[in-house]
PDB file of C-alpha atoms in Angstrom:
ATOM      1  CA  UNK A 856       0.000   0.000   0.000  1.00 80.00           C
ATOM      2  CA  UNK A 857       1.117   3.529  -0.710  1.00 89.00           C
ATOM      3  CA  UNK A 858       1.414   5.479   2.476  1.00 94.00           C
ATOM      4  CA  UNK A 859       3.203   8.461   3.981  1.00 97.00           C
ATOM      5  CA  UNK A 860       3.683   8.660   7.733  1.00 97.00           C
ATOM      6  CA  UNK A 861       4.652  11.694   9.749  1.00 98.00           C
ATOM      7  CA  UNK A 862       4.915  10.443  13.314  1.00 96.00           C
ATOM      8  CA  UNK A 863       4.909  13.828  15.036  1.00 96.00           C
ATOM      9  CA  UNK A 864       1.784  15.984  15.080  1.00 96.00           C
ATOM     10  CA  UNK A 865       3.601  18.824  16.787  1.00 97.00           C
ATOM     11  CA  UNK A 866       7.248  19.749  17.050  1.00 98.00           C
ATOM     12  CA  UNK A 867       8.208  22.649  19.262  1.00 97.00           C
ATOM     13  CA  UNK A 868      11.732  24.071  19.278  1.00 97.00           C
ATOM     14  CA  UNK A 869      13.467  27.266  20.290  1.00 97.00           C
ATOM     15  CA  UNK A 870      14.833  29.737  17.759  1.00 97.00           C
ATOM     16  CA  UNK A 871      18.302  28.724  16.636  1.00 97.00           C
ATOM     17  CA  UNK A 872      17.839  25.051  17.496  1.00 98.00           C
ATOM     18  CA  UNK A 873      18.127  22.328  14.852  1.00 97.00           C
ATOM     19  CA  UNK A 874      14.926  20.922  13.405  1.00 97.00           C
ATOM     20  CA  UNK A 875      14.144  17.522  11.948  1.00 97.00           C
ATOM     21  CA  UNK A 876      10.652  16.681  10.738  1.00 98.00           C
ATOM     22  CA  UNK A 877      10.309  12.978  10.130  1.00 98.00           C
ATOM     23  CA  UNK A 878       8.676  11.370   7.117  1.00 98.00           C
ATOM     24  CA  UNK A 879       8.522   7.690   6.226  1.00 97.00           C
ATOM     25  CA  UNK A 880       6.898   6.252   3.157  1.00 96.00           C
ATOM     26  CA  UNK A 881       5.682   3.000   1.714  1.00 95.00           C
ATOM     27  CA  UNK A 882       5.709   2.706  -2.075  1.00 91.00           C
ATOM     28  CA  UNK A 883       6.361  -0.188  -4.403  1.00 87.00           C
ATOM     29  CA  UNK A 884       7.966   1.772  -7.228  1.00 81.00           C
ATOM     30  CA  UNK A 885      10.569   4.495  -7.452  1.00 83.00           C
ATOM     31  CA  UNK A 886       9.217   7.299  -5.268  1.00 85.00           C
ATOM     32  CA  UNK A 887       9.001  10.985  -5.963  1.00 91.00           C
ATOM     33  CA  UNK A 888       8.832  12.817  -2.666  1.00 93.00           C
ATOM     34  CA  UNK A 889       7.992  16.354  -1.723  1.00 95.00           C
ATOM     35  CA  UNK A 890       7.656  18.613   1.265  1.00 96.00           C
ATOM     36  CA  UNK A 891       4.779  21.093   1.220  1.00 97.00           C
ATOM     37  CA  UNK A 892       4.360  23.900   3.728  1.00 97.00           C
ATOM     38  CA  UNK A 893       1.325  25.856   4.827  1.00 96.00           C
ATOM     39  CA  UNK A 894       1.934  29.106   6.694  1.00 96.00           C
ATOM     40  CA  UNK A 895      -0.853  30.617   8.762  1.00 93.00           C
ATOM     41  CA  UNK A 896      -3.691  31.862   6.542  1.00 91.00           C
ATOM     42  CA  UNK A 897      -1.866  30.905   3.358  1.00 94.00           C
ATOM     43  CA  UNK A 898      -2.360  28.166   0.829  1.00 95.00           C
ATOM     44  CA  UNK A 899      -0.378  24.980   0.614  1.00 96.00           C
ATOM     45  CA  UNK A 900       2.863  25.495  -1.303  1.00 95.00           C
ATOM     46  CA  UNK A 901       5.777  23.388  -2.391  1.00 94.00           C
ATOM     47  CA  UNK A 902       8.868  23.708  -0.217  1.00 95.00           C
ATOM     48  CA  UNK A 903      11.176  21.238  -1.890  1.00 92.00           C
ATOM     49  CA  UNK A 904      11.325  18.020  -3.876  1.00 89.00           C
ATOM     50  CA  UNK A 905      13.842  15.236  -3.580  1.00 84.00           C
ATOM     51  CA  UNK A 906      14.977  15.146  -7.189  1.00 79.00           C
ATOM     52  CA  UNK A 907      16.190  18.720  -7.197  1.00 79.00           C
ATOM     53  CA  UNK A 908      18.369  18.185  -4.107  1.00 75.00           C
ATOM     54  CA  UNK A 909      18.167  21.856  -3.332  1.00 81.00           C
ATOM     55  CA  UNK A 910      18.064  23.842  -0.136  1.00 83.00           C
ATOM     56  CA  UNK A 911      15.083  26.142   0.262  1.00 87.00           C
ATOM     57  CA  UNK A 912      14.920  28.627   3.151  1.00 91.00           C
ATOM     58  CA  UNK A 913      17.723  26.626   4.759  1.00 92.00           C
ATOM     59  CA  UNK A 914      15.758  23.364   4.653  1.00 94.00           C
ATOM     60  CA  UNK A 915      17.121  20.185   3.099  1.00 94.00           C
ATOM     61  CA  UNK A 916      15.728  16.688   2.759  1.00 94.00           C
ATOM     62  CA  UNK A 917      17.524  13.548   1.672  1.00 88.00           C
ATOM     63  CA  UNK A 918      15.776  10.511   0.297  1.00 90.00           C
ATOM     64  CA  UNK A 919      16.945   7.362   2.085  1.00 91.00           C
ATOM     65  CA  UNK A 920      15.569   4.417   0.148  1.00 89.00           C
ATOM     66  CA  UNK A 921      17.006   1.893   2.581  1.00 91.00           C
ATOM     67  CA  UNK A 922      15.098   3.405   5.479  1.00 92.00           C
ATOM     68  CA  UNK A 923      12.233   4.603   3.253  1.00 94.00           C
ATOM     69  CA  UNK A 924      12.551   8.036   4.786  1.00 95.00           C
ATOM     70  CA  UNK A 925      12.584  11.639   3.600  1.00 96.00           C
ATOM     71  CA  UNK A 926      13.206  13.686   6.711  1.00 97.00           C
ATOM     72  CA  UNK A 927      13.237  17.486   6.526  1.00 96.00           C
ATOM     73  CA  UNK A 928      16.080  19.240   8.302  1.00 96.00           C
ATOM     74  CA  UNK A 929      17.220  22.723   9.138  1.00 97.00           C
ATOM     75  CA  UNK A 930      20.264  23.468  11.271  1.00 97.00           C
ATOM     76  CA  UNK A 931      18.968  26.686  12.859  1.00 97.00           C
ATOM     77  CA  UNK A 932      15.218  27.236  13.145  1.00 97.00           C
ATOM     78  CA  UNK A 933      13.735  30.701  12.731  1.00 97.00           C
ATOM     79  CA  UNK A 934      10.426  31.976  14.089  1.00 97.00           C
ATOM     80  CA  UNK A 935       9.153  32.443  10.543  1.00 97.00           C
ATOM     81  CA  UNK A 936       9.519  28.696   9.989  1.00 98.00           C
ATOM     82  CA  UNK A 937       6.479  28.100  12.199  1.00 98.00           C
ATOM     83  CA  UNK A 938       3.929  26.393   9.947  1.00 98.00           C
ATOM     84  CA  UNK A 939       2.307  23.086   9.023  1.00 98.00           C
ATOM     85  CA  UNK A 940       4.584  20.805   7.060  1.00 98.00           C
ATOM     86  CA  UNK A 941       3.328  17.960   4.908  1.00 98.00           C
ATOM     87  CA  UNK A 942       5.388  15.221   3.361  1.00 98.00           C
ATOM     88  CA  UNK A 943       3.913  13.884   0.129  1.00 96.00           C
ATOM     89  CA  UNK A 944       4.550  11.082  -2.337  1.00 94.00           C
ATOM     90  CA  UNK A 945       3.567  11.316  -5.982  1.00 92.00           C
ATOM     91  CA  UNK A 946       2.351   8.097  -7.520  1.00 89.00           C
ATOM     92  CA  UNK A 947       2.681   7.040 -11.148  1.00 86.00           C
ATOM     93  CA  UNK A 948      -0.659   8.577 -12.033  1.00 86.00           C
ATOM     94  CA  UNK A 949       0.411  11.954 -10.687  1.00 89.00           C
ATOM     95  CA  UNK A 950      -1.710  12.339  -7.589  1.00 92.00           C
ATOM     96  CA  UNK A 951      -0.115  13.261  -4.284  1.00 95.00           C
ATOM     97  CA  UNK A 952      -0.395  11.085  -1.201  1.00 96.00           C
ATOM     98  CA  UNK A 953       0.100  13.207   1.891  1.00 97.00           C
ATOM     99  CA  UNK A 954       1.137  12.461   5.414  1.00 97.00           C
ATOM    100  CA  UNK A 955      -0.890  13.718   8.342  1.00 97.00           C
ATOM    101  CA  UNK A 956       1.277  16.793   8.731  1.00 97.00           C
ATOM    102  CA  UNK A 957       3.549  18.130  11.451  1.00 98.00           C
ATOM    103  CA  UNK A 958       3.004  21.493  13.049  1.00 98.00           C
ATOM    104  CA  UNK A 959       6.326  23.198  13.671  1.00 98.00           C
ATOM    105  CA  UNK A 960       6.345  25.829  16.373  1.00 98.00           C
ATOM    106  CA  UNK A 961       9.517  27.881  16.770  1.00 98.00           C
ATOM    107  CA  UNK A 962       9.613  29.786  20.031  1.00 97.00           C
ATOM    108  CA  UNK A 963      11.636  32.973  20.507  1.00 95.00           C
TER     109      UNK A 963
ATOM    110  CA  UNK B 221      -2.719  35.230 -13.493  1.00 54.00           C
ATOM    111  CA  UNK B 222      -3.028  35.131  -9.723  1.00 76.00           C
ATOM    112  CA  UNK B 223      -2.836  31.382  -9.344  1.00 94.00           C
ATOM    113  CA  UNK B 224      -5.475  28.769  -8.660  1.00 97.00           C
ATOM    114  CA  UNK B 225      -8.733  30.238  -7.436  1.00 97.00           C
ATOM    115  CA  UNK B 226     -11.684  28.577  -5.738  1.00 98.00           C
ATOM    116  CA  UNK B 227     -15.209  29.737  -5.125  1.00 97.00           C
ATOM    117  CA  UNK B 228     -16.811  30.002  -2.663  1.00 97.00           C
ATOM    118  CA  UNK B 229     -14.241  30.176   0.092  1.00 97.00           C
ATOM    119  CA  UNK B 230     -16.744  29.135   2.710  1.00 98.00           C
ATOM    120  CA  UNK B 231     -20.038  27.284   2.462  1.00 98.00           C
ATOM    121  CA  UNK B 232     -22.455  26.420   5.233  1.00 98.00           C
ATOM    122  CA  UNK B 233     -25.295  24.128   4.274  1.00 98.00           C
ATOM    123  CA  UNK B 234     -27.896  21.961   5.911  1.00 98.00           C
ATOM    124  CA  UNK B 235     -27.705  18.205   5.780  1.00 97.00           C
ATOM    125  CA  UNK B 236     -29.400  16.879   2.684  1.00 97.00           C
ATOM    126  CA  UNK B 237     -28.756  19.926   0.516  1.00 98.00           C
ATOM    127  CA  UNK B 238     -26.653  19.901  -2.632  1.00 98.00           C
ATOM    128  CA  UNK B 239     -23.566  22.079  -2.968  1.00 98.00           C
ATOM    129  CA  UNK B 240     -21.286  22.931  -5.880  1.00 98.00           C
ATOM    130  CA  UNK B 241     -17.745  24.264  -5.748  1.00 98.00           C
ATOM    131  CA  UNK B 242     -15.750  25.811  -8.544  1.00 98.00           C
ATOM    132  CA  UNK B 243     -12.031  25.742  -9.259  1.00 98.00           C
ATOM    133  CA  UNK B 244     -10.199  27.889 -11.803  1.00 97.00           C
ATOM    134  CA  UNK B 245      -6.708  26.533 -12.481  1.00 96.00           C
ATOM    135  CA  UNK B 246      -3.666  28.397 -13.737  1.00 94.00           C
ATOM    136  CA  UNK B 247      -4.445  29.038 -17.374  1.00 91.00           C
ATOM    137  CA  UNK B 248      -1.802  26.914 -19.096  1.00 87.00           C
ATOM    138  CA  UNK B 249      -2.216  23.949 -16.737  1.00 92.00           C
ATOM    139  CA  UNK B 250      -3.910  20.931 -18.263  1.00 92.00           C
ATOM    140  CA  UNK B 251      -4.110  18.862 -15.087  1.00 95.00           C
ATOM    141  CA  UNK B 252      -6.551  19.640 -12.303  1.00 96.00           C
ATOM    142  CA  UNK B 253      -6.795  17.786  -8.997  1.00 96.00           C
ATOM    143  CA  UNK B 254      -9.343  17.778  -6.180  1.00 97.00           C
ATOM    144  CA  UNK B 255      -8.357  16.898  -2.622  1.00 98.00           C
ATOM    145  CA  UNK B 256     -10.251  16.884   0.650  1.00 97.00           C
ATOM    146  CA  UNK B 257      -8.741  17.770   4.001  1.00 96.00           C
ATOM    147  CA  UNK B 258     -10.359  17.117   7.355  1.00 95.00           C
ATOM    148  CA  UNK B 259      -9.194  18.555  10.649  1.00 92.00           C
ATOM    149  CA  UNK B 260      -5.836  17.229  11.751  1.00 90.00           C
ATOM    150  CA  UNK B 261      -5.218  15.304   8.549  1.00 94.00           C
ATOM    151  CA  UNK B 262      -3.287  15.851   5.383  1.00 96.00           C
ATOM    152  CA  UNK B 263      -5.090  16.352   2.067  1.00 97.00           C
ATOM    153  CA  UNK B 264      -6.629  13.205   0.561  1.00 96.00           C
ATOM    154  CA  UNK B 265      -6.961  12.735  -3.168  1.00 96.00           C
ATOM    155  CA  UNK B 266     -10.459  12.718  -4.636  1.00 97.00           C
ATOM    156  CA  UNK B 267     -10.115  12.908  -8.416  1.00 97.00           C
ATOM    157  CA  UNK B 268      -8.172  14.469 -11.239  1.00 95.00           C
ATOM    158  CA  UNK B 269      -8.574  15.624 -14.825  1.00 95.00           C
ATOM    159  CA  UNK B 270      -6.261  15.921 -17.747  1.00 93.00           C
ATOM    160  CA  UNK B 271      -7.887  18.495 -19.953  1.00 93.00           C
ATOM    161  CA  UNK B 272     -11.569  17.522 -19.896  1.00 94.00           C
ATOM    162  CA  UNK B 273     -11.004  13.823 -19.228  1.00 94.00           C
ATOM    163  CA  UNK B 274     -11.468  12.534 -15.686  1.00 94.00           C
ATOM    164  CA  UNK B 275      -8.626  10.029 -15.384  1.00 93.00           C
ATOM    165  CA  UNK B 276      -8.861   8.772 -11.827  1.00 93.00           C
ATOM    166  CA  UNK B 277     -11.347   8.772  -8.960  1.00 94.00           C
ATOM    167  CA  UNK B 278     -10.651   7.795  -5.392  1.00 93.00           C
ATOM    168  CA  UNK B 279     -12.756   5.246  -3.553  1.00 88.00           C
ATOM    169  CA  UNK B 280     -13.442   8.143  -1.182  1.00 80.00           C
ATOM    170  CA  UNK B 281     -15.556   9.667  -3.933  1.00 85.00           C
ATOM    171  CA  UNK B 282     -18.972   8.185  -3.261  1.00 88.00           C
ATOM    172  CA  UNK B 283     -21.856   8.272  -5.724  1.00 92.00           C
ATOM    173  CA  UNK B 284     -22.984  11.532  -4.126  1.00 96.00           C
ATOM    174  CA  UNK B 285     -19.876  13.267  -5.463  1.00 96.00           C
ATOM    175  CA  UNK B 286     -19.435  14.276  -9.066  1.00 96.00           C
ATOM    176  CA  UNK B 287     -16.791  16.388 -10.735  1.00 97.00           C
ATOM    177  CA  UNK B 288     -16.642  17.897 -14.185  1.00 96.00           C
ATOM    178  CA  UNK B 289     -14.254  19.885 -16.292  1.00 96.00           C
ATOM    179  CA  UNK B 290     -16.337  20.447 -19.403  1.00 91.00           C
ATOM    180  CA  UNK B 291     -14.007  22.583 -21.510  1.00 87.00           C
ATOM    181  CA  UNK B 292     -10.727  21.605 -19.962  1.00 85.00           C
ATOM    182  CA  UNK B 293     -10.512  24.872 -18.069  1.00 91.00           C
ATOM    183  CA  UNK B 294     -12.443  25.370 -14.811  1.00 96.00           C
ATOM    184  CA  UNK B 295     -13.827  22.445 -12.844  1.00 98.00           C
ATOM    185  CA  UNK B 296     -16.821  21.939 -10.574  1.00 98.00           C
ATOM    186  CA  UNK B 297     -17.247  19.517  -7.715  1.00 98.00           C
ATOM    187  CA  UNK B 298     -20.819  18.767  -6.672  1.00 97.00           C
ATOM    188  CA  UNK B 299     -21.910  16.989  -3.532  1.00 97.00           C
ATOM    189  CA  UNK B 300     -25.491  15.783  -3.464  1.00 97.00           C
ATOM    190  CA  UNK B 301     -27.480  15.099  -0.281  1.00 97.00           C
ATOM    191  CA  UNK B 302     -24.716  16.395   1.950  1.00 97.00           C
ATOM    192  CA  UNK B 303     -23.928  14.631   5.202  1.00 96.00           C
ATOM    193  CA  UNK B 304     -22.175  15.940   8.292  1.00 96.00           C
ATOM    194  CA  UNK B 305     -19.198  13.780   7.409  1.00 95.00           C
ATOM    195  CA  UNK B 306     -18.718  15.835   4.258  1.00 96.00           C
ATOM    196  CA  UNK B 307     -17.616  18.802   6.357  1.00 97.00           C
ATOM    197  CA  UNK B 308     -14.043  19.474   5.292  1.00 97.00           C
ATOM    198  CA  UNK B 309     -11.759  21.746   3.317  1.00 97.00           C
ATOM    199  CA  UNK B 310     -11.934  20.994  -0.402  1.00 98.00           C
ATOM    200  CA  UNK B 311      -8.710  21.826  -2.186  1.00 98.00           C
ATOM    201  CA  UNK B 312      -8.054  22.199  -5.865  1.00 98.00           C
ATOM    202  CA  UNK B 313      -4.622  22.018  -7.463  1.00 97.00           C
ATOM    203  CA  UNK B 314      -3.367  22.333 -11.014  1.00 96.00           C
ATOM    204  CA  UNK B 315      -0.209  21.470 -12.895  1.00 94.00           C
ATOM    205  CA  UNK B 316       1.270  20.937 -16.307  1.00 91.00           C
ATOM    206  CA  UNK B 317       2.145  17.423 -17.419  1.00 84.00           C
ATOM    207  CA  UNK B 318       5.559  16.033 -18.143  1.00 67.00           C
ATOM    208  CA  UNK B 319       8.772  16.279 -16.225  1.00 60.00           C
ATOM    209  CA  UNK B 320       8.757  16.898 -12.514  1.00 63.00           C
ATOM    210  CA  UNK B 321       5.754  19.155 -12.453  1.00 79.00           C
ATOM    211  CA  UNK B 322       4.630  21.027  -9.362  1.00 89.00           C
ATOM    212  CA  UNK B 323       1.027  21.061  -8.209  1.00 93.00           C
ATOM    213  CA  UNK B 324      -0.148  24.559  -7.322  1.00 95.00           C
ATOM    214  CA  UNK B 325      -2.909  24.700  -4.753  1.00 97.00           C
ATOM    215  CA  UNK B 326      -5.868  26.985  -4.410  1.00 97.00           C
ATOM    216  CA  UNK B 327      -7.006  28.496  -1.113  1.00 97.00           C
ATOM    217  CA  UNK B 328      -9.682  25.857  -0.631  1.00 97.00           C
ATOM    218  CA  UNK B 329     -13.415  25.859   0.019  1.00 98.00           C
ATOM    219  CA  UNK B 330     -14.405  25.144   3.602  1.00 98.00           C
ATOM    220  CA  UNK B 331     -17.673  23.238   3.766  1.00 98.00           C
ATOM    221  CA  UNK B 332     -19.669  23.006   6.971  1.00 98.00           C
ATOM    222  CA  UNK B 333     -22.715  20.748   6.995  1.00 98.00           C
ATOM    223  CA  UNK B 334     -25.098  21.416   9.881  1.00 97.00           C
TER     224      UNK B 334
END
């Protein structure tokens, strides 16, 4: 079965602390994975995708096929990073399969 | 082009009534997706179109739900005989096809069934 799991509903850190939002997936083919972010009162938007291997707003995510994980990391959290983060898998047909989401709260 | 738009943004209806939502995708995007999001959950796929053809429907999409994209531009999602369990945020997204395309999301329509 195709599934994305984000084990943490809420992650609370202090400004400047490292952040890791966990994502594990189950998929029988070659996965395409994404992180989407939703800031307060804004629409869902793409943060980064695994194939581009880029860093956006200081965030990176590495696909680990052995552990079937795609964790999102940032070395130094900022208050403006507070948002809902969703890990998503795109299947062969093109639809996205989302995890339950993790709310990141960065305290001053 | 200001991105994907959805109308209405909020809808309150009584159980048993029919409701219809509209989605206008980004103009050059030929794919259009509908998702549903309930409180505390991530978006769940409902259906998608490539141009005017509906290519996939989720098992979540009961017979009371129907979606159309008659001219390959805007799309409508209708729910007949609404139930309280239909209360959710209905999201629309659009994309181009080919390559590693990004899905752009609309602001959503929040449905409350009383």
